[in-house]
Each structure stands twice: as structure tokens, then as C-alpha cells.
Amino acid sequence: MNLTDEYQRLPCSSIIIPPDRQRKHIDTSGLKESIAKQGVLNPVIVRKFLCDGCNGKGKEFQILTLEEEVCLYCSGEGYRTELIAGERRLTASIELNLPNIPCRFIEDMSPLEAKIIELEENLKRQDLSWQEQVKAIAQIHSLYSTSTPGWTQSKTAESLHVSGAWISNALRVVEDINDPKIANAA
């Protein structure tokens, strides 16, 4: 298995999401708003494999013009692209009708290795602790406040797609985050 340094933007619609993925429900809330605002910051991981529709020849099945036949499954490329990691990013991009997404390629990978990578990414992903969330919110609010005259907590809440009460509480708590009683609270 070889994770390449090759990056490419691929049409979202050309990436196959295998039906046996670990996650059955993909929640794109929060992420979708972030992608709409900032774009996809981290590429999804994909692998290329020979198209089983045309056996890698890139011809057959769908006639686009009288002179040319192109495979319905791979658009004449001779290979298909399968998602390995980044299903939430891809799903959010599709929901936003983005035309393409940045991808990084893994070469020489068996289906077993692909499944292991998917599962490991999900296992190793950790949500931010509440302490890390509070600090991040405070930093974001501070950066916006410093760079944008008249910036308010309400605007921070709107930009992060959270409630104003959450921002207010986070900013109050962060002031005492170094107090061991607060820092070690569940």
C-alpha cells in the first residue's frame, strides 16, 4: 500500500462510495456549513481500480456520439475511483452540489486494506473535549473581534452555526479554564 503525494480534484459524482461502509448515517451538519464557507480543507482518500464495466478498456456501453463509445461506468477513463476515507466531506460536498473535491490517492491497495484504513480513521478520530471546544470558540471569537469592528457574540454564534447561549457560556468558562476544578470537570 502506498499513499501518494498526488492530489487531484475529481468530480464528486465520479467517486464511488462502497455500500459496506462502517457508517450508516452521515451527519453533515456543521461540516456542510464550514465547507460552504471555507471549501474542503482536507482531501478525501481514494483509490483507483480497473473499471469492471468495460474491463479497463474505457470503451463500450454508452454511445455519446456516432463516432465514439464511452463506458457508462468510468466515462472512458478505464478506471473507477472508490472512496477510502472522508465520507462526511464527500457527502457534504455532494449535498452542497459542489462540482469537485480534492482527493489524495492510495495505490496498490487490496479491499481488505481499504476497509482497515476506513475503520482505523473512524476509531482514531476523536471529538474535541469540551475544554478544547471552549478554547477554540474563544480564539475564533477573539480573532473575529480583533479583525472586524463591531463583531459580536451573536455573529460568532452565526458563523459557527451554534446557539448564542453556547458562545456566551464558552466565553465565560474559558476565563477560568485554568482552574483545576473547571479544567478537570466532566
mmCIF file of C-alpha atoms in Angstrom:
data_model
loop_
_atom_site.group_PDB
_atom_site.id
_atom_site.type_symbol
_atom_site.label_atom_id
_atom_site.label_comp_id
_atom_site.label_asym_id
_atom_site.label_seq_id
_atom_site.Cartn_x
_atom_site.Cartn_y
_atom_site.Cartn_z
ATOM 1 C CA MET A 1 0.000 0.000 0.000
ATOM 2 C CA ASN A 2 1.311 3.410 -0.946
ATOM 3 C CA LEU A 3 -0.286 6.749 -0.032
ATOM 4 C CA THR A 4 0.890 9.096 -2.748
ATOM 5 C CA ASP A 5 1.553 12.794 -2.557
ATOM 6 C CA GLU A 6 -0.533 13.176 -5.713
ATOM 7 C CA TYR A 7 -3.534 15.427 -5.215
ATOM 8 C CA GLN A 8 -6.219 15.990 -7.779
ATOM 9 C CA ARG A 9 -9.689 17.468 -7.872
ATOM 10 C CA LEU A 10 -12.233 14.895 -9.000
ATOM 11 C CA PRO A 11 -15.933 15.298 -9.770
ATOM 12 C CA CYS A 12 -17.873 14.356 -6.635
ATOM 13 C CA SER A 13 -20.182 12.239 -8.762
ATOM 14 C CA SER A 14 -17.287 10.125 -10.057
ATOM 15 C CA ILE A 15 -16.309 8.813 -6.613
ATOM 16 C CA ILE A 16 -17.924 5.521 -5.675
ATOM 17 C CA ILE A 17 -18.927 5.107 -2.037
ATOM 18 C CA PRO A 18 -18.798 1.370 -1.294
ATOM 19 C CA PRO A 19 -22.099 0.072 0.110
ATOM 20 C CA ASP A 20 -20.411 -1.758 3.000
ATOM 21 C CA ARG A 21 -19.114 1.388 4.735
ATOM 22 C CA GLN A 22 -18.989 1.377 8.533
ATOM 23 C CA ARG A 23 -21.105 4.477 8.987
ATOM 24 C CA LYS A 24 -24.737 4.017 8.047
ATOM 25 C CA HIS A 25 -25.849 7.551 8.909
ATOM 26 C CA ILE A 26 -23.743 10.508 7.815
ATOM 27 C CA ASP A 27 -24.419 13.722 9.742
ATOM 28 C CA THR A 28 -23.035 16.647 7.773
ATOM 29 C CA SER A 29 -24.426 19.398 10.000
ATOM 30 C CA GLY A 30 -21.737 21.865 10.920
ATOM 31 C CA LEU A 31 -19.338 20.415 8.369
ATOM 32 C CA LYS A 32 -21.584 21.378 5.464
ATOM 33 C CA GLU A 33 -21.724 24.988 6.638
ATOM 34 C CA SER A 34 -17.947 25.031 7.076
ATOM 35 C CA ILE A 35 -17.355 23.620 3.575
ATOM 36 C CA ALA A 36 -19.797 26.142 2.096
ATOM 37 C CA LYS A 37 -17.802 28.917 3.729
ATOM 38 C CA GLN A 38 -14.199 27.657 3.542
ATOM 39 C CA GLY A 39 -14.235 24.843 0.980
ATOM 40 C CA VAL A 40 -12.920 21.324 1.616
ATOM 41 C CA LEU A 41 -9.712 21.832 3.608
ATOM 42 C CA ASN A 42 -8.519 18.218 3.796
ATOM 43 C CA PRO A 43 -8.619 15.945 0.761
ATOM 44 C CA VAL A 44 -10.558 12.705 0.802
ATOM 45 C CA ILE A 45 -8.573 9.493 0.293
ATOM 46 C CA VAL A 46 -9.456 7.451 -2.784
ATOM 47 C CA ARG A 47 -8.121 4.518 -4.760
ATOM 48 C CA LYS A 48 -8.323 3.845 -8.456
ATOM 49 C CA PHE A 49 -9.178 0.418 -9.806
ATOM 50 C CA LEU A 50 -9.888 -1.014 -13.228
ATOM 51 C CA CYS A 51 -13.447 -0.450 -14.307
ATOM 52 C CA ASP A 52 -15.432 -3.666 -14.139
ATOM 53 C CA GLY A 53 -17.964 -2.281 -16.629
ATOM 54 C CA CYS A 54 -15.523 -2.183 -19.533
ATOM 55 C CA ASN A 55 -12.746 -4.315 -18.026
ATOM 56 C CA GLY A 56 -10.379 -1.351 -18.038
ATOM 57 C CA LYS A 57 -10.669 -0.711 -21.755
ATOM 58 C CA GLY A 58 -12.626 2.518 -21.412
ATOM 59 C CA LYS A 59 -14.960 1.626 -24.278
ATOM 60 C CA GLU A 60 -18.436 0.116 -24.599
ATOM 61 C CA PHE A 61 -21.933 0.565 -23.215
ATOM 62 C CA GLN A 62 -22.877 4.204 -23.700
ATOM 63 C CA ILE A 63 -22.777 5.943 -27.066
ATOM 64 C CA LEU A 64 -22.040 9.650 -26.689
ATOM 65 C CA THR A 65 -21.631 10.451 -30.388
ATOM 66 C CA LEU A 66 -21.926 8.395 -33.526
ATOM 67 C CA GLU A 67 -18.126 8.110 -33.717
ATOM 68 C CA GLU A 68 -17.320 7.362 -30.077
ATOM 69 C CA GLU A 69 -18.453 4.869 -27.473
ATOM 70 C CA VAL A 70 -17.681 5.620 -23.847
ATOM 71 C CA CYS A 71 -18.177 3.390 -20.835
ATOM 72 C CA LEU A 72 -21.190 4.329 -18.740
ATOM 73 C CA TYR A 73 -19.320 3.499 -15.531
ATOM 74 C CA CYS A 74 -15.939 5.186 -15.958
ATOM 75 C CA SER A 75 -16.634 7.777 -18.694
ATOM 76 C CA GLY A 76 -13.974 6.243 -20.896
ATOM 77 C CA GLU A 77 -11.137 6.530 -18.395
ATOM 78 C CA GLY A 78 -10.740 2.772 -17.974
ATOM 79 C CA TYR A 79 -10.715 3.030 -14.177
ATOM 80 C CA ARG A 80 -13.100 3.956 -11.403
ATOM 81 C CA THR A 81 -12.416 5.820 -8.187
ATOM 82 C CA GLU A 82 -13.517 4.450 -4.807
ATOM 83 C CA LEU A 83 -13.684 6.365 -1.539
ATOM 84 C CA ILE A 84 -11.449 5.074 1.245
ATOM 85 C CA ALA A 85 -11.667 7.891 3.832
ATOM 86 C CA GLY A 86 -13.577 11.167 4.048
ATOM 87 C CA GLU A 87 -17.190 10.136 3.568
ATOM 88 C CA ARG A 88 -18.561 13.075 5.588
ATOM 89 C CA ARG A 89 -16.565 15.552 3.477
ATOM 90 C CA LEU A 90 -17.701 13.926 0.243
ATOM 91 C CA THR A 91 -21.345 13.688 1.367
ATOM 92 C CA ALA A 92 -21.372 17.338 2.469
ATOM 93 C CA SER A 93 -19.833 18.376 -0.861
ATOM 94 C CA ILE A 94 -22.486 16.411 -2.763
ATOM 95 C CA GLU A 95 -25.248 17.959 -0.635
ATOM 96 C CA LEU A 96 -23.833 21.398 -1.499
ATOM 97 C CA ASN A 97 -23.777 20.469 -5.203
ATOM 98 C CA LEU A 98 -20.054 21.167 -5.413
ATOM 99 C CA PRO A 99 -18.675 20.059 -8.763
ATOM 100 C CA ASN A 100 -15.465 18.505 -7.412
ATOM 101 C CA ILE A 101 -13.447 17.696 -4.314
ATOM 102 C CA PRO A 102 -9.720 17.472 -3.560
ATOM 103 C CA CYS A 103 -8.524 13.853 -3.432
ATOM 104 C CA ARG A 104 -5.360 12.055 -2.418
ATOM 105 C CA PHE A 105 -4.653 8.634 -3.881
ATOM 106 C CA ILE A 106 -3.701 5.321 -2.349
ATOM 107 C CA GLU A 107 -2.133 2.872 -4.774
ATOM 108 C CA ASP A 108 -1.723 -0.899 -4.645
ATOM 109 C CA MET A 109 -4.380 -1.494 -2.020
ATOM 110 C CA SER A 110 -6.482 -4.576 -1.545
ATOM 111 C CA PRO A 111 -10.134 -4.268 -0.495
ATOM 112 C CA LEU A 112 -9.107 -5.582 2.943
ATOM 113 C CA GLU A 113 -6.506 -2.842 3.386
ATOM 114 C CA ALA A 114 -9.065 -0.244 2.276
ATOM 115 C CA LYS A 115 -11.546 -1.441 4.908
ATOM 116 C CA ILE A 116 -8.873 -1.370 7.624
ATOM 117 C CA ILE A 117 -7.979 2.238 6.754
ATOM 118 C CA GLU A 118 -11.643 3.246 6.877
ATOM 119 C CA LEU A 119 -12.143 1.617 10.284
ATOM 120 C CA GLU A 120 -8.895 2.985 11.712
ATOM 121 C CA GLU A 121 -9.747 6.524 10.638
ATOM 122 C CA ASN A 122 -13.115 6.253 12.382
ATOM 123 C CA LEU A 123 -11.597 4.707 15.510
ATOM 124 C CA LYS A 124 -8.786 7.231 15.810
ATOM 125 C CA ARG A 125 -10.933 10.266 15.129
ATOM 126 C CA GLN A 126 -11.577 11.956 18.387
ATOM 127 C CA ASP A 127 -14.092 14.632 19.019
ATOM 128 C CA LEU A 128 -12.756 17.700 20.736
ATOM 129 C CA SER A 129 -13.170 17.705 24.503
ATOM 130 C CA TRP A 130 -15.459 20.393 25.856
ATOM 131 C CA GLN A 131 -12.342 22.195 27.122
ATOM 132 C CA GLU A 132 -10.827 22.207 23.620
ATOM 133 C CA GLN A 133 -14.141 23.369 22.155
ATOM 134 C CA VAL A 134 -14.382 26.243 24.637
ATOM 135 C CA LYS A 135 -10.823 27.354 23.885
ATOM 136 C CA ALA A 136 -11.377 27.139 20.145
ATOM 137 C CA ILE A 137 -14.605 29.162 20.366
ATOM 138 C CA ALA A 138 -12.843 31.812 22.441
ATOM 139 C CA GLN A 139 -9.976 32.011 19.956
ATOM 140 C CA ILE A 140 -12.322 32.243 16.972
ATOM 141 C CA HIS A 141 -14.380 34.948 18.691
ATOM 142 C CA SER A 142 -11.220 36.846 19.602
ATOM 143 C CA LEU A 143 -9.849 36.666 16.062
ATOM 144 C CA TYR A 144 -13.114 37.893 14.549
ATOM 145 C CA SER A 145 -13.451 40.616 17.207
ATOM 146 C CA THR A 146 -9.916 41.832 16.587
ATOM 147 C CA SER A 147 -10.210 41.869 12.807
ATOM 148 C CA THR A 148 -13.815 43.029 12.369
ATOM 149 C CA PRO A 149 -15.044 46.203 14.121
ATOM 150 C CA GLY A 150 -18.418 45.707 15.783
ATOM 151 C CA TRP A 151 -18.118 41.911 15.899
ATOM 152 C CA THR A 152 -20.486 40.359 18.468
ATOM 153 C CA GLN A 153 -21.049 37.058 20.200
ATOM 154 C CA SER A 154 -24.172 36.654 18.072
ATOM 155 C CA LYS A 155 -22.086 36.936 14.918
ATOM 156 C CA THR A 156 -19.678 34.313 16.271
ATOM 157 C CA ALA A 157 -22.628 32.026 17.008
ATOM 158 C CA GLU A 158 -23.964 32.571 13.498
ATOM 159 C CA SER A 159 -20.588 31.911 11.866
ATOM 160 C CA LEU A 160 -20.130 28.664 13.836
ATOM 161 C CA HIS A 161 -23.778 27.604 13.477
ATOM 162 C CA VAL A 162 -24.289 27.225 17.226
ATOM 163 C CA SER A 163 -26.556 28.981 19.707
ATOM 164 C CA GLY A 164 -25.714 32.341 21.201
ATOM 165 C CA ALA A 165 -26.078 30.772 24.662
ATOM 166 C CA TRP A 166 -23.334 28.237 23.824
ATOM 167 C CA ILE A 167 -20.977 31.059 22.790
ATOM 168 C CA SER A 168 -21.811 33.081 25.892
ATOM 169 C CA ASN A 169 -21.225 30.085 28.189
ATOM 170 C CA ALA A 170 -17.999 29.147 26.404
ATOM 171 C CA LEU A 171 -16.613 32.666 26.756
ATOM 172 C CA ARG A 172 -17.499 32.750 30.470
ATOM 173 C CA VAL A 173 -15.968 29.337 31.155
ATOM 174 C CA VAL A 174 -12.763 29.973 29.205
ATOM 175 C CA GLU A 175 -11.887 32.782 31.605
ATOM 176 C CA ASP A 176 -11.466 30.170 34.366
ATOM 177 C CA ILE A 177 -10.350 27.209 32.269
ATOM 178 C CA ASN A 178 -7.014 27.026 34.095
ATOM 179 C CA ASP A 179 -8.731 26.490 37.439
ATOM 180 C CA PRO A 180 -8.221 22.750 38.105
ATOM 181 C CA LYS A 181 -11.828 22.350 39.297
ATOM 182 C CA ILE A 182 -13.076 23.616 35.945
ATOM 183 C CA ALA A 183 -10.388 22.151 33.730
ATOM 184 C CA ASN A 184 -10.925 18.648 35.146
ATOM 185 C CA ALA A 185 -14.733 18.771 35.154
ATOM 186 C CA ALA A 186 -16.599 16.244 33.047
#
